[in-house]
Tab-separated table of C-alpha atoms and ligand atoms in Angstrom:
chain	number	residue	atom	x	y	z
A	1	MET	CA	106.226	164.768	72.864
A	2	LYS	CA	109.257	162.758	73.897
A	3	PHE	CA	108.945	158.991	74.248
A	4	PHE	CA	110.919	157.302	77.015
A	5	ILE	CA	110.789	153.585	77.749
A	6	ASP	CA	110.335	152.646	81.399
A	7	THR	CA	112.472	149.551	81.809
A	8	ALA	CA	115.952	148.282	82.603
A	9	ASN	CA	115.558	145.414	80.123
A	10	LEU	CA	118.242	145.826	77.452
A	11	THR	CA	116.380	143.716	74.860
A	12	GLN	CA	113.289	145.901	75.150
A	13	ILE	CA	115.361	149.080	75.052
A	14	LYS	CA	117.064	147.854	71.857
A	15	GLU	CA	113.672	146.917	70.377
A	16	ALA	CA	112.253	150.399	71.097
A	17	GLN	CA	115.433	151.982	69.747
A	18	THR	CA	115.044	150.151	66.410
A	19	LEU	CA	111.625	151.817	65.971
A	20	GLY	CA	113.508	155.101	65.701
A	21	ILE	CA	111.193	157.013	68.023
A	22	LEU	CA	112.917	156.552	71.375
A	23	ASP	CA	114.072	159.688	73.199
A	24	GLY	CA	115.189	158.231	76.510
A	25	VAL	CA	114.990	155.601	79.231
A	26	THR	CA	113.736	155.743	82.800
A	27	THR	CA	114.640	153.170	85.409
A	28	ASN	CA	114.031	152.746	89.102
A	29	PRO	CA	115.264	150.326	91.774
A	30	SER	CA	112.256	148.021	91.223
A	31	LEU	CA	112.934	147.827	87.471
A	32	MET	CA	116.625	147.049	88.159
A	33	ALA	CA	115.644	144.310	90.609
A	34	LYS	CA	113.244	142.864	88.030
A	35	GLU	CA	116.231	142.363	85.700
A	36	ARG	CA	118.212	140.914	88.644
A	37	ILE	CA	120.789	143.703	88.463
A	38	THR	CA	122.129	144.003	91.998
A	39	GLY	CA	125.148	145.631	93.665
A	40	THR	CA	126.355	149.179	93.110
A	41	GLU	CA	128.984	148.360	90.476
A	42	ASN	CA	126.662	146.114	88.439
A	43	ILE	CA	123.964	148.768	88.538
A	44	LYS	CA	126.403	151.458	87.373
A	45	ASN	CA	127.626	149.216	84.536
A	46	HIS	CA	124.019	148.594	83.548
A	47	TYR	CA	123.387	152.346	83.276
A	48	LYS	CA	126.439	152.633	81.043
A	49	ALA	CA	125.158	149.756	78.880
A	50	ILE	CA	121.823	151.570	78.470
A	51	CYS	CA	123.643	154.792	77.498
A	52	ASP	CA	125.530	152.825	74.832
A	53	ILE	CA	122.245	151.673	73.248
A	54	ILE	CA	120.398	154.990	73.045
A	55	GLU	CA	121.317	158.620	72.433
A	56	GLY	CA	118.836	160.274	74.817
A	57	ASP	CA	118.492	160.838	78.538
A	58	VAL	CA	118.774	157.942	80.989
A	59	SER	CA	117.293	158.472	84.445
A	60	ALA	CA	119.345	156.817	87.209
A	61	GLU	CA	117.768	156.815	90.662
A	62	VAL	CA	119.592	157.425	93.938
A	63	ILE	CA	118.995	155.051	96.855
A	64	GLY	CA	120.073	157.419	99.654
A	65	THR	CA	117.407	159.420	101.433
A	66	THR	CA	119.521	162.104	103.145
A	67	TYR	CA	120.801	165.235	101.393
A	68	GLU	CA	124.438	164.156	101.849
A	69	GLU	CA	123.813	160.646	100.517
A	70	MET	CA	121.892	161.951	97.511
A	71	ILE	CA	124.613	164.469	96.605
A	72	LYS	CA	127.365	161.828	96.783
A	73	GLU	CA	125.396	159.216	94.873
A	74	GLY	CA	124.021	161.690	92.342
A	75	GLU	CA	127.476	163.063	91.549
A	76	GLU	CA	128.775	159.512	91.034
A	77	LEU	CA	125.843	158.655	88.766
A	78	ALA	CA	126.172	161.872	86.739
A	79	ALA	CA	129.891	161.173	86.257
A	80	LEU	CA	129.108	157.814	84.621
A	81	HIS	CA	127.927	159.327	81.328
A	82	PRO	CA	126.731	162.700	79.974
A	83	GLN	CA	123.309	161.158	79.200
A	84	ILE	CA	122.601	160.384	82.861
A	85	VAL	CA	119.837	162.346	84.605
A	86	VAL	CA	119.865	161.984	88.411
A	87	LYS	CA	116.512	160.762	89.691
A	88	LEU	CA	115.604	161.993	93.168
A	89	PRO	CA	112.599	161.230	95.386
A	90	MET	CA	110.057	163.968	96.169
A	91	ILE	CA	111.054	164.365	99.818
A	92	LYS	CA	112.498	167.391	101.602
A	93	ASP	CA	116.127	166.341	101.127
A	94	GLY	CA	115.352	165.369	97.524
A	95	VAL	CA	114.168	168.914	96.813
A	96	LYS	CA	117.305	170.345	98.475
A	97	ALA	CA	119.491	167.992	96.446
A	98	CYS	CA	117.616	168.963	93.276
A	99	LYS	CA	118.440	172.627	93.897
A	100	TYR	CA	122.103	171.738	94.488
A	101	PHE	CA	122.294	169.737	91.254
A	102	SER	CA	120.490	172.350	89.166
A	103	ASP	CA	122.866	175.031	90.526
A	104	ASN	CA	125.769	172.797	89.515
A	105	GLY	CA	124.665	171.896	85.996
A	106	ILE	CA	123.553	168.334	86.738
A	107	ARG	CA	120.187	167.375	85.293
A	108	THR	CA	117.506	165.893	87.549
A	109	ASN	CA	114.234	163.985	87.502
A	110	ILE	CA	112.046	164.334	90.585
A	111	THR	CA	110.128	161.092	91.039
A	112	LEU	CA	107.180	159.823	93.083
A	113	VAL	CA	105.144	162.958	92.419
A	114	PHE	CA	101.438	162.702	93.213
A	115	SER	CA	100.246	166.313	93.543
A	116	ALA	CA	100.483	169.649	91.733
A	117	GLY	CA	102.043	171.166	94.867
A	118	GLN	CA	104.880	168.645	94.761
A	119	ALA	CA	105.383	169.424	91.067
A	120	LEU	CA	105.495	173.153	91.867
A	121	LEU	CA	108.266	172.536	94.411
A	122	ALA	CA	110.224	170.424	91.907
A	123	ALA	CA	110.050	173.228	89.336
A	124	LYS	CA	111.075	175.842	91.927
A	125	ALA	CA	114.118	173.662	92.737
A	126	GLY	CA	115.072	173.663	89.047
A	127	ALA	CA	114.248	170.045	88.189
A	128	THR	CA	114.834	169.111	84.556
A	129	TYR	CA	111.950	166.632	84.685
A	130	VAL	CA	109.088	166.018	87.095
A	131	SER	CA	107.567	162.523	87.183
A	132	PRO	CA	103.889	162.347	88.180
A	133	PHE	CA	102.832	158.679	88.493
A	134	ILE	CA	99.513	158.451	86.701
A	135	GLY	CA	98.963	154.678	86.822
A	136	ARG	CA	99.450	154.509	90.569
A	137	LEU	CA	96.872	157.278	91.056
A	138	ASP	CA	94.440	155.383	88.817
A	139	ASP	CA	95.133	152.312	90.992
A	140	ILE	CA	93.618	154.115	93.986
A	141	SER	CA	90.607	155.483	92.068
A	142	THR	CA	92.113	158.938	91.597
A	143	ASP	CA	92.377	160.404	88.095
A	144	GLY	CA	96.062	160.339	87.173
A	145	LEU	CA	95.498	162.284	83.961
A	146	HIS	CA	93.817	165.093	85.910
A	147	LEU	CA	97.112	165.572	87.742
A	148	ILE	CA	98.935	165.973	84.418
A	149	SER	CA	96.400	168.695	83.442
A	150	GLU	CA	96.885	170.486	86.763
A	151	ILE	CA	100.671	170.479	86.488
A	152	ARG	CA	100.467	171.657	82.845
A	153	LYS	CA	98.350	174.623	83.991
A	154	VAL	CA	100.659	175.512	86.883
A	155	TYR	CA	103.809	175.308	84.768
A	156	ASP	CA	102.279	177.308	81.922
A	157	ASN	CA	101.075	180.007	84.340
A	158	TYR	CA	104.669	180.755	85.299
A	159	ASN	CA	106.553	179.499	82.253
A	160	PHE	CA	108.479	176.918	84.289
A	161	GLN	CA	110.948	175.055	82.080
A	162	THR	CA	110.724	171.767	84.031
A	163	GLU	CA	109.422	169.093	81.657
A	164	ILE	CA	106.366	167.087	82.679
A	165	LEU	CA	107.364	163.429	82.378
A	166	ALA	CA	104.179	161.383	82.695
A	167	ALA	CA	105.312	158.222	84.496
A	168	SER	CA	103.639	155.017	85.590
A	169	VAL	CA	102.042	154.958	82.145
A	170	ARG	CA	100.460	151.538	81.801
A	171	HIS	CA	98.733	151.443	78.409
A	172	THR	CA	98.278	153.071	75.045
A	173	MET	CA	95.320	155.307	76.025
A	174	HIS	CA	97.473	156.856	78.745
A	175	ILE	CA	99.911	157.909	75.997
A	176	ASN	CA	97.140	159.315	73.774
A	177	ASN	CA	95.644	161.292	76.629
A	178	CYS	CA	98.990	162.586	77.896
A	179	ALA	CA	99.683	163.867	74.375
A	180	LYS	CA	96.289	165.638	74.273
A	181	ILE	CA	96.916	167.296	77.641
A	182	GLY	CA	100.407	168.379	76.646
A	183	ALA	CA	102.763	166.270	78.755
A	184	ASP	CA	106.281	166.967	77.493
A	185	VAL	CA	107.386	163.357	77.892
A	186	MET	CA	105.798	160.025	78.619
A	187	THR	CA	107.578	156.958	79.945
A	188	GLY	CA	105.918	153.607	79.583
A	189	PRO	CA	106.398	149.947	78.729
A	190	LEU	CA	107.177	148.747	75.220
A	191	SER	CA	103.685	147.202	75.035
A	192	ALA	CA	102.043	150.636	75.474
A	193	ILE	CA	104.283	152.199	72.823
A	194	GLU	CA	103.675	149.373	70.338
A	195	GLY	CA	99.939	149.612	71.083
A	196	LEU	CA	99.952	152.927	69.210
A	197	LEU	CA	100.644	150.986	66.001
A	198	LYS	CA	97.491	148.938	66.181
A	199	HIS	CA	94.273	149.495	64.279
A	200	PRO	CA	92.203	146.701	62.716
A	201	LEU	CA	91.383	148.849	59.656
A	202	THR	CA	95.113	149.202	58.984
A	203	ASP	CA	95.514	145.423	58.965
A	204	ILE	CA	92.375	144.853	56.858
A	205	GLY	CA	93.370	147.624	54.453
A	206	LEU	CA	96.888	146.286	53.994
A	207	GLU	CA	95.591	142.755	53.444
A	208	LYS	CA	93.272	144.057	50.703
A	209	PHE	CA	95.969	146.143	49.008
A	210	LEU	CA	98.286	143.137	48.880
A	211	ALA	CA	95.507	140.811	47.638
A	212	ASP	CA	94.550	143.300	44.880
A	213	TYR	CA	98.191	143.637	43.850
A	214	LYS	CA	98.474	139.840	43.532
A	215	LYS	CA	95.340	139.750	41.327
A	216	GLY	CA	96.957	142.088	38.820
A	217	ASN	CA	100.413	140.405	38.851
B	301	G3P	O1	108.394	155.633	85.969
B	301	G3P	C1	107.766	155.222	87.141
B	301	G3P	C2	107.229	153.879	86.934
B	301	G3P	O2	108.280	152.971	86.831
B	301	G3P	C3	106.242	153.386	87.886
B	301	G3P	O3	105.441	152.558	87.157
B	301	G3P	O4	103.834	150.792	86.765
B	301	G3P	O5	105.379	150.688	88.757
B	301	G3P	O6	103.510	152.312	88.689
B	301	G3P	P1	104.481	151.533	87.892
């Protein structure tokens, strides 16, 4: 299972990178705004800065909503760095743009996916990644993890190569459950990733080992 961090915060990306388990970064316009990165050139430079920190894929989202806008923007984003994956919304023109990019060797991430049917379309269009938002489904009392299971089944039925990127991951149990279901990738906050480290018996056990060592030395 690949681990992506879902942030545009360079400090957090560096922190996750030092753990040695980071496979990529996802961003979106809201995450960029949260870091106060505004203006096309600043945003592009920020993507390049992220690519300089990590070795894996970096999803960069288009703002345009027409096919023509998405192609222009996506080509500009892809030209920034070989690690860039063009992130496109799950709308009709986004699917068309996805097909164009996959036919032209540019990798894509279809975002804002909330149903297995949408994920099927993304795979048919040749998406590299599909991003079902599990936390936002949970927010409206719908089981986000169930959607991951459905997409896993659909993709396995037909051997689609599109990777299931569980997005809108909010906490550590989401990661555990996505791994059990067989999501190919999860993207979440640093807090959810670091949550995997925690177990009280680990802390108690380590404390005892160190205390016993001191007794004998
Ligand atoms: O990767 C998508 C993600 O950024 C959405 O997360 O927490 O805003 O639903 P959230």
